[in-house]
Amino acid sequence: MHLAQRPTTARLAFTAVTIGAAGALATPAAAQTVDLTVTIPRLSVAEYHKPYVAVWVEPAGGSARTLAVWYDFDMRNGEGTKWLRDIRQWWRASGRSMRFPADGVTGATRAPGPQQISFTAGRGPLGALTPGQYTLVVEAAREVGGRELVRVPFSWPPKPGQTLRASGSSELGAISLTFRR
Amino acid sequence: MKTLARRLAAIALAATAITSFATQALAHRQWLLPSQTTFSGQDNWVTVDAAVSNDLFYFEHQPGNITNVKAWAPDGTEVPLENAAKGRFRNTFDVHLLQKGTYRIGSATTSVNGTYDLNGKTERLPRGTTKDNLAAAIPAGATNVQTAESSNRNEIYVSVGEPTTTLFKPTGQGLELVPVTHPNDLVAGEAATFQFLLDGKPAKDVKVTVIPGGIRYRDQLNQIDAKTGADGKVIVTWPTPGMYWINVSTGGGREGGPGGPGGPGGPAAAGPGAATPPAPPRAPAGPPQRRASYITTVEVLAP
């Protein structure tokens, strides 16, 4: 009886509306693009599972906007969502109020090495940003492993060609954020 | 050594306490411990341990009575306790979490304490007296009947996805929690505000005891003692992540005392003297008082 609360059609309708609203915002002729590189460290451990990773943007004093979540989205019956709560700051800031899979946000887990993902202002999960201070947050949680969170503050609009760098020390490696048009 | 000494002391106290109904469960804490409180995904189970013990959260004394424990889904429907099993030191059961939002699992009981005079002697109402069977509990010819209610609530919350507050509508009976800060949204280093109501009104100046779990592996209890303000609110700042036991009590001013965990009429009144025959009533010190207690276990996550 409780199962009636999660119809697939309702979920699809919900995400479609979200994307529609974001897409309706004016997109500049040469859209600001944000290239993010997240390095997943290669770890020498007996039991290795690729980490669950969440990427989100926090406006100063505002609510979080999830850009990407890499998890086992293709498990039977959505079982991979069971451990999303382990990305615990993201889960509290944004994840727990989302529905999964989330269009344009859900992705497969990624292998060790530099992983690239790009976002365009005014479109998709990044959407339109008003001028101000923001923090990009990357959080990784690994099954039978640890958890780490790296914050990269930036201002909007960014300086053209600007690259910001940060690094984790256990579950995340080098992280870079490049702005281009 | 310390634990042994404490245990011996507890035994000694239990022996002397047999004459005193009110102190049978002195210092024993009752609790419900969920396996976790924050869930993602669509088909989850929480397993809950119910126990009465000295140290938190260890199974070392008695299983907690789950006869009156119920579980409610976020939409207010009651959901069954499944796979219940009784062990020497704990009762355990599972709840299948199929809805999104906050579930409540726990018990709320109200008993009646009191005395009456019969044939020149003052008698105490038997344990287990409630409003419903009070009339039958008082024999014909009894005079000077004095009664008071004792309400004991022991409950926990777990949330699937975003915590909700649909289950926090006060019933107006006993001590109840109003979530200014949601009990499933607690993070170490942050302050949380809870409001407590007594019979539906702000519970003013009520003692709040907060103890972090893991007592066995440290020397200090690290107990936080607080009191509610005039608005019934109390602010607690969580020093570390982990499970915390919270006890709010209007009675006796002593943890584990009357109206407190394991106190008379409490749902887990399984103290050391529980198996012994009822003790002879002592002369009442005064009219019985309205008492209420509230117990919960909350999980504080790491930032």
Tab-separated table of C-alpha atoms in Angstrom:
chain	number	residue	atom	x	y	z
A	1	MET	CA	0.000	0.000	0.000
A	2	HIS	CA	2.868	2.369	0.753
A	3	LEU	CA	4.393	1.477	-2.593
A	4	ALA	CA	1.775	3.601	-4.279
A	5	GLN	CA	3.845	6.594	-3.237
A	6	ARG	CA	6.552	6.069	-5.802
A	7	PRO	CA	5.146	5.881	-9.297
A	8	THR	CA	7.794	6.109	-12.015
A	9	THR	CA	5.688	8.417	-14.137
A	10	ALA	CA	5.454	10.980	-11.364
A	11	ARG	CA	9.224	10.958	-10.941
A	12	LEU	CA	9.822	11.544	-14.642
A	13	ALA	CA	7.294	14.350	-14.728
A	14	PHE	CA	9.004	15.988	-11.772
A	15	THR	CA	12.469	16.008	-13.342
A	16	ALA	CA	11.105	17.145	-16.686
A	17	VAL	CA	9.569	20.196	-15.057
A	18	THR	CA	12.836	21.017	-13.301
A	19	ILE	CA	14.818	20.861	-16.521
A	20	GLY	CA	12.190	22.846	-18.379
A	21	ALA	CA	12.429	25.660	-15.857
A	22	ALA	CA	16.221	25.768	-16.009
A	23	GLY	CA	16.270	25.656	-19.803
A	24	ALA	CA	13.864	28.567	-20.037
A	25	LEU	CA	16.400	30.933	-18.508
A	26	ALA	CA	18.273	33.151	-20.927
A	27	THR	CA	21.491	31.525	-22.143
A	28	PRO	CA	24.219	33.959	-23.232
A	29	ALA	CA	25.559	33.637	-26.776
A	30	ALA	CA	28.847	32.229	-25.512
A	31	ALA	CA	27.812	30.340	-22.413
A	32	GLN	CA	30.136	30.212	-19.452
A	33	THR	CA	31.431	26.678	-19.130
A	34	VAL	CA	32.875	25.102	-16.005
A	35	ASP	CA	35.255	22.179	-16.467
A	36	LEU	CA	35.693	20.099	-13.347
A	37	THR	CA	38.355	17.463	-12.887
A	38	VAL	CA	37.998	15.118	-9.936
A	39	THR	CA	40.836	12.692	-9.395
A	40	ILE	CA	39.800	9.401	-7.869
A	41	PRO	CA	42.893	8.044	-6.121
A	42	ARG	CA	44.178	4.580	-6.908
A	43	LEU	CA	44.166	2.750	-3.596
A	44	SER	CA	45.995	-0.417	-2.723
A	45	VAL	CA	43.401	-2.136	-0.578
A	46	ALA	CA	42.223	-5.720	-0.349
A	47	GLU	CA	38.615	-4.897	-1.185
A	48	TYR	CA	38.161	-1.946	-3.508
A	49	HIS	CA	34.895	-0.436	-4.660
A	50	LYS	CA	34.703	2.702	-6.726
A	51	PRO	CA	33.525	5.530	-4.485
A	52	TYR	CA	30.161	7.193	-4.479
A	53	VAL	CA	30.819	10.847	-5.344
A	54	ALA	CA	28.574	13.903	-5.111
A	55	VAL	CA	29.349	17.327	-6.559
A	56	TRP	CA	27.312	20.321	-5.568
A	57	VAL	CA	27.366	24.111	-5.457
A	58	GLU	CA	26.495	26.132	-2.389
A	59	PRO	CA	25.749	29.820	-2.799
A	60	ALA	CA	26.889	31.841	0.245
A	61	GLY	CA	23.917	31.576	2.599
A	62	GLY	CA	21.839	29.700	0.044
A	63	SER	CA	20.717	26.162	-0.509
A	64	ALA	CA	22.754	23.510	-2.254
A	65	ARG	CA	22.355	22.619	-5.919
A	66	THR	CA	23.504	19.130	-6.868
A	67	LEU	CA	25.543	18.955	-10.090
A	68	ALA	CA	26.439	15.269	-10.193
A	69	VAL	CA	26.093	12.063	-8.185
A	70	TRP	CA	28.085	9.021	-9.190
A	71	TYR	CA	26.675	5.840	-7.683
A	72	ASP	CA	25.528	2.328	-8.559
A	73	PHE	CA	22.428	3.625	-10.296
A	74	ASP	CA	21.825	0.497	-12.375
A	75	MET	CA	21.377	-2.022	-9.581
A	76	ARG	CA	18.173	-4.003	-9.430
A	77	ASN	CA	15.258	-2.193	-7.734
A	78	GLY	CA	17.357	0.930	-7.261
A	79	GLU	CA	19.311	-0.805	-4.511
A	80	GLY	CA	22.337	1.378	-5.196
A	81	THR	CA	20.543	4.330	-3.619
A	82	LYS	CA	20.717	2.625	-0.239
A	83	TRP	CA	24.219	3.974	0.398
A	84	LEU	CA	23.687	7.501	-0.901
A	85	ARG	CA	23.287	8.579	2.722
A	86	ASP	CA	26.950	7.728	3.254
A	87	ILE	CA	27.823	10.834	1.220
A	88	ARG	CA	26.547	12.366	4.370
A	89	GLN	CA	27.057	16.119	4.035
A	90	TRP	CA	25.620	16.051	0.542
A	91	TRP	CA	22.773	13.853	1.716
A	92	ARG	CA	21.840	16.432	4.318
A	93	ALA	CA	22.415	19.470	2.114
A	94	SER	CA	20.608	18.242	-0.970
A	95	GLY	CA	20.364	14.501	-1.597
A	96	ARG	CA	17.658	13.651	0.890
A	97	SER	CA	15.184	15.959	-0.831
A	98	MET	CA	15.930	14.586	-4.334
A	99	ARG	CA	14.438	11.693	-6.258
A	100	PHE	CA	16.617	9.113	-7.949
A	101	PRO	CA	17.657	8.596	-10.646
A	102	ALA	CA	17.928	12.361	-11.151
A	103	ASP	CA	18.102	13.402	-14.796
A	104	GLY	CA	21.342	15.118	-15.756
A	105	VAL	CA	22.740	14.465	-12.280
A	106	THR	CA	22.855	10.697	-11.789
A	107	GLY	CA	25.912	8.990	-13.235
A	108	ALA	CA	27.827	5.747	-12.910
A	109	THR	CA	30.674	5.397	-10.426
A	110	ARG	CA	34.060	6.276	-11.924
A	111	ALA	CA	37.363	4.474	-11.946
A	112	PRO	CA	40.606	5.715	-10.368
A	113	GLY	CA	42.263	8.512	-12.334
A	114	PRO	CA	41.279	12.024	-13.393
A	115	GLN	CA	37.577	12.222	-14.193
A	116	GLN	CA	36.234	15.154	-16.138
A	117	ILE	CA	32.791	16.628	-16.199
A	118	SER	CA	31.616	19.957	-17.609
A	119	PHE	CA	28.718	22.188	-16.731
A	120	THR	CA	27.242	25.087	-18.646
A	121	ALA	CA	25.821	28.111	-16.923
A	122	GLY	CA	22.125	28.562	-17.570
A	123	ARG	CA	21.645	24.934	-18.526
A	124	GLY	CA	21.270	21.565	-16.874
A	125	PRO	CA	22.012	21.097	-13.182
A	126	LEU	CA	24.214	24.199	-12.847
A	127	GLY	CA	21.452	26.511	-14.060
A	128	ALA	CA	21.757	30.255	-13.832
A	129	LEU	CA	24.007	31.714	-11.149
A	130	THR	CA	23.542	35.220	-9.839
A	131	PRO	CA	26.790	37.165	-9.178
A	132	GLY	CA	28.226	36.321	-5.763
A	133	GLN	CA	30.306	33.910	-3.737
A	134	TYR	CA	29.912	30.160	-4.146
A	135	THR	CA	31.558	26.970	-3.008
A	136	LEU	CA	31.877	23.892	-5.156
A	137	VAL	CA	31.935	20.808	-2.945
A	138	VAL	CA	33.113	17.321	-3.886
A	139	GLU	CA	32.397	14.510	-1.424
A	140	ALA	CA	33.433	10.900	-1.860
A	141	ALA	CA	32.379	7.889	0.236
A	142	ARG	CA	33.746	4.444	-0.465
A	143	GLU	CA	32.191	1.120	0.500
A	144	VAL	CA	34.314	-0.508	3.244
A	145	GLY	CA	36.505	2.589	2.997
A	146	GLY	CA	36.542	6.177	4.144
A	147	ARG	CA	34.940	9.453	3.238
A	148	GLU	CA	36.377	12.811	2.266
A	149	LEU	CA	35.076	16.201	1.323
A	150	VAL	CA	36.888	18.985	-0.562
A	151	ARG	CA	35.613	22.536	-0.900
A	152	VAL	CA	36.588	24.936	-3.687
A	153	PRO	CA	35.342	28.504	-3.179
A	154	PHE	CA	34.821	30.648	-6.283
A	155	SER	CA	33.165	33.926	-7.265
A	156	TRP	CA	30.657	34.390	-10.025
A	157	PRO	CA	31.084	35.609	-12.677
A	158	PRO	CA	34.549	34.031	-12.839
A	159	LYS	CA	37.648	35.536	-14.414
A	160	PRO	CA	38.009	34.197	-17.968
A	161	GLY	CA	40.383	31.255	-18.128
A	162	GLN	CA	40.683	31.081	-14.365
A	163	THR	CA	41.638	27.714	-12.831
A	164	LEU	CA	41.097	26.904	-9.168
A	165	ARG	CA	42.799	23.919	-7.570
A	166	ALA	CA	42.330	21.903	-4.414
A	167	SER	CA	43.198	18.434	-3.279
A	168	GLY	CA	41.980	15.711	-1.025
A	169	SER	CA	44.297	13.482	0.949
A	170	SER	CA	42.584	10.099	1.294
A	171	GLU	CA	39.477	9.390	-0.764
A	172	LEU	CA	39.964	12.242	-3.245
A	173	GLY	CA	43.014	13.407	-5.201
A	174	ALA	CA	43.585	16.631	-7.145
A	175	ILE	CA	40.522	18.668	-8.003
A	176	SER	CA	40.531	21.505	-10.509
A	177	LEU	CA	37.887	23.904	-11.693
A	178	THR	CA	38.462	25.798	-14.981
A	179	PHE	CA	36.169	28.496	-16.349
A	180	ARG	CA	35.974	29.083	-20.116
A	181	ARG	CA	33.623	30.414	-22.744
B	1	MET	CA	37.015	-2.881	38.332
B	2	LYS	CA	34.902	0.187	38.289
B	3	THR	CA	32.077	-1.611	36.559
B	4	LEU	CA	32.297	-4.459	39.048
B	5	ALA	CA	32.173	-2.046	41.956
B	6	ARG	CA	29.203	-0.321	40.407
B	7	ARG	CA	27.477	-3.628	39.852
B	8	LEU	CA	28.076	-4.698	43.451
B	9	ALA	CA	26.754	-1.367	44.608
B	10	ALA	CA	23.706	-1.874	42.435
B	11	ILE	CA	23.129	-5.298	43.939
B	12	ALA	CA	23.489	-3.927	47.443
B	13	LEU	CA	21.093	-1.141	46.640
B	14	ALA	CA	18.679	-3.550	45.064
B	15	ALA	CA	18.710	-5.618	48.235
B	16	THR	CA	17.925	-2.678	50.452
B	17	ALA	CA	15.481	-1.264	47.968
B	18	ILE	CA	13.064	-4.134	48.284
B	19	THR	CA	11.237	-2.270	51.007
B	20	SER	CA	11.018	0.756	48.774
B	21	PHE	CA	8.902	0.239	45.731
B	22	ALA	CA	10.067	3.466	44.171
B	23	THR	CA	13.756	2.665	44.052
B	24	GLN	CA	13.651	-0.845	42.647
B	25	ALA	CA	15.092	0.201	39.324
B	26	LEU	CA	17.473	2.779	40.701
B	27	ALA	CA	19.958	4.008	38.119
B	28	HIS	CA	18.984	1.556	35.454
B	29	ARG	CA	18.353	3.185	32.145
B	30	GLN	CA	15.887	1.931	29.618
B	31	TRP	CA	16.379	2.510	25.937
B	32	LEU	CA	15.525	1.675	22.381
B	33	LEU	CA	18.508	1.618	20.064
B	34	PRO	CA	17.960	1.795	16.295
B	35	SER	CA	20.554	0.285	13.957
B	36	GLN	CA	20.616	3.618	12.133
B	37	THR	CA	18.435	6.693	11.856
B	38	THR	CA	19.166	8.149	8.411
B	39	PHE	CA	18.135	6.122	5.378
B	40	SER	CA	18.358	6.567	1.638
B	41	GLY	CA	16.868	4.224	-0.934
B	42	GLN	CA	13.374	2.817	-1.217
B	43	ASP	CA	13.214	-0.454	0.666
B	44	ASN	CA	14.872	-0.278	4.070
B	45	TRP	CA	14.752	-2.071	7.384
B	46	VAL	CA	15.682	-0.743	10.774
B	47	THR	CA	16.438	-3.157	13.559
B	48	VAL	CA	15.857	-1.991	17.098
B	49	ASP	CA	17.212	-3.292	20.401
B	50	ALA	CA	15.247	-2.702	23.581
B	51	ALA	CA	17.083	-3.029	26.854
B	52	VAL	CA	17.444	-1.828	30.430
B	53	SER	CA	21.020	-1.363	31.561
B	54	ASN	CA	23.398	0.787	33.535
B	55	ASP	CA	25.904	1.534	30.810
B	56	LEU	CA	24.825	2.921	27.455
B	57	PHE	CA	24.340	1.181	25.100
B	58	TYR	CA	25.298	-2.246	26.387
B	59	PHE	CA	23.158	-5.283	26.984
B	60	GLU	CA	24.006	-6.172	30.558
B	61	HIS	CA	20.914	-6.221	32.716
B	62	GLN	CA	17.408	-6.896	31.390
B	63	PRO	CA	15.619	-6.896	28.056
B	64	GLY	CA	13.353	-3.903	27.561
B	65	ASN	CA	9.654	-4.649	27.604
B	66	ILE	CA	8.280	-4.208	24.083
B	67	THR	CA	4.691	-5.216	24.851
B	68	ASN	CA	3.520	-1.651	24.383
B	69	VAL	CA	5.949	-0.676	21.618
B	70	LYS	CA	4.383	0.314	18.315
B	71	ALA	CA	5.674	1.794	15.083
B	72	TRP	CA	4.075	4.453	12.905
B	73	ALA	CA	4.852	5.300	9.295
B	74	PRO	CA	5.141	8.951	8.194
B	75	ASP	CA	1.521	8.958	6.971
B	76	GLY	CA	0.335	8.027	10.467
B	77	THR	CA	-0.534	4.386	9.798
B	78	GLU	CA	0.691	1.825	12.286
B	79	VAL	CA	3.199	-0.639	10.884
B	80	PRO	CA	4.048	-4.011	12.450
B	81	LEU	CA	7.112	-4.904	14.472
B	82	GLU	CA	8.630	-7.859	12.656
B	83	ASN	CA	11.070	-10.629	13.614
B	84	ALA	CA	10.705	-9.881	17.311
B	85	ALA	CA	12.951	-12.006	19.503
B	86	LYS	CA	13.678	-12.056	23.199
B	87	GLY	CA	17.180	-12.575	24.483
B	88	ARG	CA	18.579	-12.749	27.964
B	89	PHE	CA	19.574	-9.100	27.890
B	90	ARG	CA	17.629	-7.563	25.059
B	91	ASN	CA	14.501	-7.658	23.014
B	92	THR	CA	14.963	-7.020	19.347
B	93	PHE	CA	12.624	-6.383	16.429
B	94	ASP	CA	12.648	-4.961	12.911
B	95	VAL	CA	10.522	-2.373	11.153
B	96	HIS	CA	10.171	-2.391	7.372
B	97	LEU	CA	10.483	1.178	6.118
B	98	LEU	CA	8.612	1.593	2.838
B	99	GLN	CA	7.551	5.234	3.018
B	100	LYS	CA	9.616	8.374	2.756
B	101	GLY	CA	9.751	10.543	5.834
B	102	THR	CA	10.030	10.088	9.579
B	103	TYR	CA	8.869	6.978	11.442
B	104	ARG	CA	8.192	6.883	15.160
B	105	ILE	CA	8.826	3.694	17.134
B	106	GLY	CA	8.103	3.479	20.830
B	107	SER	CA	5.714	3.178	23.699
B	108	ALA	CA	3.613	5.583	25.702
B	109	THR	CA	1.979	4.306	28.841
B	110	THR	CA	0.073	6.006	31.589
B	111	SER	CA	-0.412	4.321	34.924
B	112	VAL	CA	-2.107	5.440	38.084
B	113	ASN	CA	-0.264	5.563	41.405
B	114	GLY	CA	-2.015	6.145	44.634
B	115	THR	CA	-3.079	5.106	48.081
B	116	TYR	CA	-6.241	4.478	50.028
B	117	ASP	CA	-7.128	3.687	53.612
B	118	LEU	CA	-8.864	0.455	54.485
B	119	ASN	CA	-9.464	-1.015	57.922
B	120	GLY	CA	-7.147	1.532	59.509
B	121	LYS	CA	-4.268	0.762	57.207
B	122	THR	CA	-2.949	2.736	54.251
B	123	GLU	CA	-2.685	0.597	51.137
B	124	ARG	CA	-0.944	1.324	47.851
B	125	LEU	CA	-2.636	0.788	44.500
B	126	PRO	CA	-1.173	-2.288	42.807
B	127	ARG	CA	1.307	-1.956	39.992
B	128	GLY	CA	-0.383	-1.982	36.625
B	129	THR	CA	-3.270	0.188	37.701
B	130	THR	CA	-4.549	2.395	34.899
B	131	LYS	CA	-7.421	4.798	34.466
B	132	ASP	CA	-9.436	1.923	33.011
B	133	ASN	CA	-9.067	-0.496	35.897
B	134	LEU	CA	-8.780	2.061	38.684
B	135	ALA	CA	-12.344	1.549	39.890
B	136	ALA	CA	-11.773	-2.185	40.223
B	137	ALA	CA	-8.474	-1.646	42.028
B	138	ILE	CA	-10.068	0.248	44.892
B	139	PRO	CA	-11.884	-2.111	47.261
B	140	ALA	CA	-15.268	-1.325	48.685
B	141	GLY	CA	-15.009	0.619	51.914
B	142	ALA	CA	-11.746	2.330	50.999
B	143	THR	CA	-11.448	5.912	52.148
B	144	ASN	CA	-9.022	8.769	51.618
B	145	VAL	CA	-8.273	7.669	48.041
B	146	GLN	CA	-5.446	9.679	46.535
B	147	THR	CA	-4.260	9.075	42.996
B	148	ALA	CA	-1.952	10.605	40.421
B	149	GLU	CA	-1.005	9.613	36.905
B	150	SER	CA	2.445	8.624	35.787
B	151	SER	CA	3.103	8.898	32.045
B	152	ASN	CA	6.146	7.278	30.520
B	153	ARG	CA	7.166	7.668	26.922
B	154	ASN	CA	10.119	5.883	25.332
B	155	GLU	CA	10.436	6.442	21.614
B	156	ILE	CA	12.860	6.818	18.746
B	157	TYR	CA	12.716	8.321	15.291
B	158	VAL	CA	14.201	7.197	11.997
B	159	SER	CA	13.913	8.948	8.642
B	160	VAL	CA	13.942	7.788	5.057
B	161	GLY	CA	14.987	10.717	2.882
B	162	GLU	CA	14.022	14.111	4.186
B	163	PRO	CA	12.864	14.114	7.823
B	164	THR	CA	9.196	15.007	8.232
B	165	THR	CA	7.144	16.240	11.188
B	166	THR	CA	3.801	14.605	10.439
B	167	LEU	CA	4.096	12.330	13.491
B	168	PHE	CA	4.835	15.093	15.983
B	169	LYS	CA	1.280	16.262	16.624
B	170	PRO	CA	1.036	16.320	20.428
B	171	THR	CA	-1.523	14.043	22.048
B	172	GLY	CA	-1.610	16.162	25.187
B	173	GLN	CA	-0.706	13.173	27.352
B	174	GLY	CA	2.522	13.116	29.351
B	175	LEU	CA	5.834	14.490	28.113
B	176	GLU	CA	6.183	14.883	24.359
B	177	LEU	CA	8.884	16.145	22.023
B	178	VAL	CA	8.331	18.986	19.582
B	179	PRO	CA	11.105	19.082	16.997
B	180	VAL	CA	12.379	22.632	16.701
B	181	THR	CA	15.464	20.821	15.423
B	182	HIS	CA	14.435	17.495	13.912
B	183	PRO	CA	15.842	14.570	15.951
B	184	ASN	CA	17.088	13.017	12.684
B	185	ASP	CA	19.009	16.129	11.665
B	186	LEU	CA	21.728	16.259	14.310
B	187	VAL	CA	25.403	16.902	13.596
B	188	ALA	CA	28.341	17.056	16.015
B	189	GLY	CA	29.409	20.598	16.832
B	190	GLU	CA	25.957	21.986	16.120
B	191	ALA	CA	23.317	23.057	18.621
B	192	ALA	CA	19.876	21.466	18.533
B	193	THR	CA	16.717	22.867	20.084
B	194	PHE	CA	13.971	20.583	21.346
B	195	GLN	CA	10.753	21.629	22.956
B	196	PHE	CA	9.024	19.439	25.514
B	197	LEU	CA	5.349	19.559	26.315
B	198	LEU	CA	3.756	18.247	29.481
B	199	ASP	CA	0.108	17.342	28.904
B	200	GLY	CA	0.157	19.552	25.833
B	201	LYS	CA	1.636	22.663	27.463
B	202	PRO	CA	5.289	23.785	27.494
B	203	ALA	CA	7.108	21.760	30.166
B	204	LYS	CA	8.864	24.464	32.158
B	205	ASP	CA	11.925	23.817	34.360
B	206	VAL	CA	12.060	20.145	33.576
B	207	LYS	CA	15.309	18.256	33.972
B	208	VAL	CA	16.921	17.033	30.763
B	209	THR	CA	19.750	14.497	30.925
B	210	VAL	CA	21.846	13.741	27.857
B	211	ILE	CA	24.445	10.953	27.905
B	212	PRO	CA	26.560	9.836	24.956
B	213	GLY	CA	26.812	6.098	24.333
B	214	GLY	CA	30.076	4.216	24.647
B	215	ILE	CA	30.328	4.618	28.427
B	216	ARG	CA	32.328	1.411	28.800
B	217	TYR	CA	35.310	2.840	26.978
B	218	ARG	CA	35.809	6.052	28.912
B	219	ASP	CA	36.225	7.140	32.512
B	220	GLN	CA	33.845	10.085	32.591
B	221	LEU	CA	30.114	9.839	32.048
B	222	ASN	CA	30.197	13.084	29.992
B	223	GLN	CA	26.618	13.712	30.999
B	224	ILE	CA	24.997	16.942	29.897
B	225	ASP	CA	22.519	18.313	32.429
B	226	ALA	CA	20.067	20.888	31.217
B	227	LYS	CA	16.688	22.310	32.115
B	228	THR	CA	13.890	23.450	29.910
B	229	GLY	CA	13.062	27.154	29.869
B	230	ALA	CA	9.654	28.703	30.417
B	231	ASP	CA	8.812	27.816	26.816
B	232	GLY	CA	9.712	24.157	27.412
B	233	LYS	CA	12.728	24.466	25.146
B	234	VAL	CA	16.206	23.142	25.733
B	235	ILE	CA	19.327	23.589	23.606
B	236	VAL	CA	21.898	20.815	23.376
B	237	THR	CA	25.237	21.129	21.594
B	238	TRP	CA	26.553	17.730	20.546
B	239	PRO	CA	30.235	17.356	21.394
B	240	THR	CA	30.895	14.236	19.318
B	241	PRO	CA	29.142	12.021	16.788
B	242	GLY	CA	27.382	8.933	18.104
B	243	MET	CA	24.219	7.696	19.754
B	244	TYR	CA	22.930	9.749	22.696
B	245	TRP	CA	20.428	8.822	25.371
B	246	ILE	CA	18.072	11.591	26.411
B	247	ASN	CA	15.927	11.429	29.510
B	248	VAL	CA	13.453	14.091	30.496
B	249	SER	CA	11.684	13.666	33.785
B	250	THR	CA	9.374	15.673	35.970
B	251	GLY	CA	9.531	13.274	38.874
B	252	GLY	CA	11.852	12.857	41.806
B	253	GLY	CA	14.630	14.876	40.253
B	254	ARG	CA	16.638	11.711	39.990
B	255	GLU	CA	17.442	9.694	36.923
B	256	GLY	CA	15.855	6.294	37.301
B	257	GLY	CA	13.640	7.533	40.097
B	258	PRO	CA	9.857	7.516	40.175
B	259	GLY	CA	8.499	8.504	36.836
B	260	GLY	CA	11.925	7.957	35.379
B	261	PRO	CA	13.263	5.023	33.429
B	262	GLY	CA	12.169	1.774	34.974
B	263	GLY	CA	10.232	3.646	37.616
B	264	PRO	CA	6.885	2.436	38.923
B	265	GLY	CA	4.462	1.886	36.120
B	266	GLY	CA	7.199	2.349	33.579
B	267	PRO	CA	6.995	0.144	30.497
B	268	ALA	CA	10.235	-1.554	31.389
B	269	ALA	CA	9.877	-1.856	35.123
B	270	ALA	CA	12.039	-4.959	35.146
B	271	GLY	CA	14.387	-3.958	37.914
B	272	PRO	CA	16.257	-6.333	40.186
B	273	GLY	CA	13.226	-6.621	42.435
B	274	ALA	CA	10.786	-7.309	39.630
B	275	ALA	CA	10.639	-11.021	40.339
B	276	THR	CA	10.160	-10.626	44.077
B	277	PRO	CA	6.676	-10.453	45.573
B	278	PRO	CA	5.211	-6.984	46.046
B	279	ALA	CA	6.836	-5.205	48.935
B	280	PRO	CA	4.766	-4.062	51.890
B	281	PRO	CA	3.646	-0.506	51.259
B	282	ARG	CA	5.485	2.133	53.185
B	283	ALA	CA	3.626	5.040	54.687
B	284	PRO	CA	3.169	7.695	52.035
B	285	ALA	CA	5.188	10.855	52.548
B	286	GLY	CA	2.474	12.964	50.966
B	287	PRO	CA	-0.135	12.911	48.280
B	288	PRO	CA	1.007	11.129	45.103
B	289	GLN	CA	2.266	13.479	42.417
B	290	ARG	CA	1.652	13.715	38.706
B	291	ARG	CA	4.787	12.366	37.089
B	292	ALA	CA	6.001	12.048	33.551
B	293	SER	CA	9.137	10.901	31.809
B	294	TYR	CA	10.394	10.922	28.260
B	295	ILE	CA	13.228	8.811	26.892
B	296	THR	CA	14.705	8.813	23.437
B	297	THR	CA	17.882	7.769	21.669
B	298	VAL	CA	19.170	10.104	18.986
B	299	GLU	CA	21.975	9.677	16.491
B	300	VAL	CA	24.410	12.534	15.990
B	301	LEU	CA	26.330	12.323	12.730
B	302	ALA	CA	29.851	13.503	12.036
B	303	PRO	CA	30.037	16.808	10.151
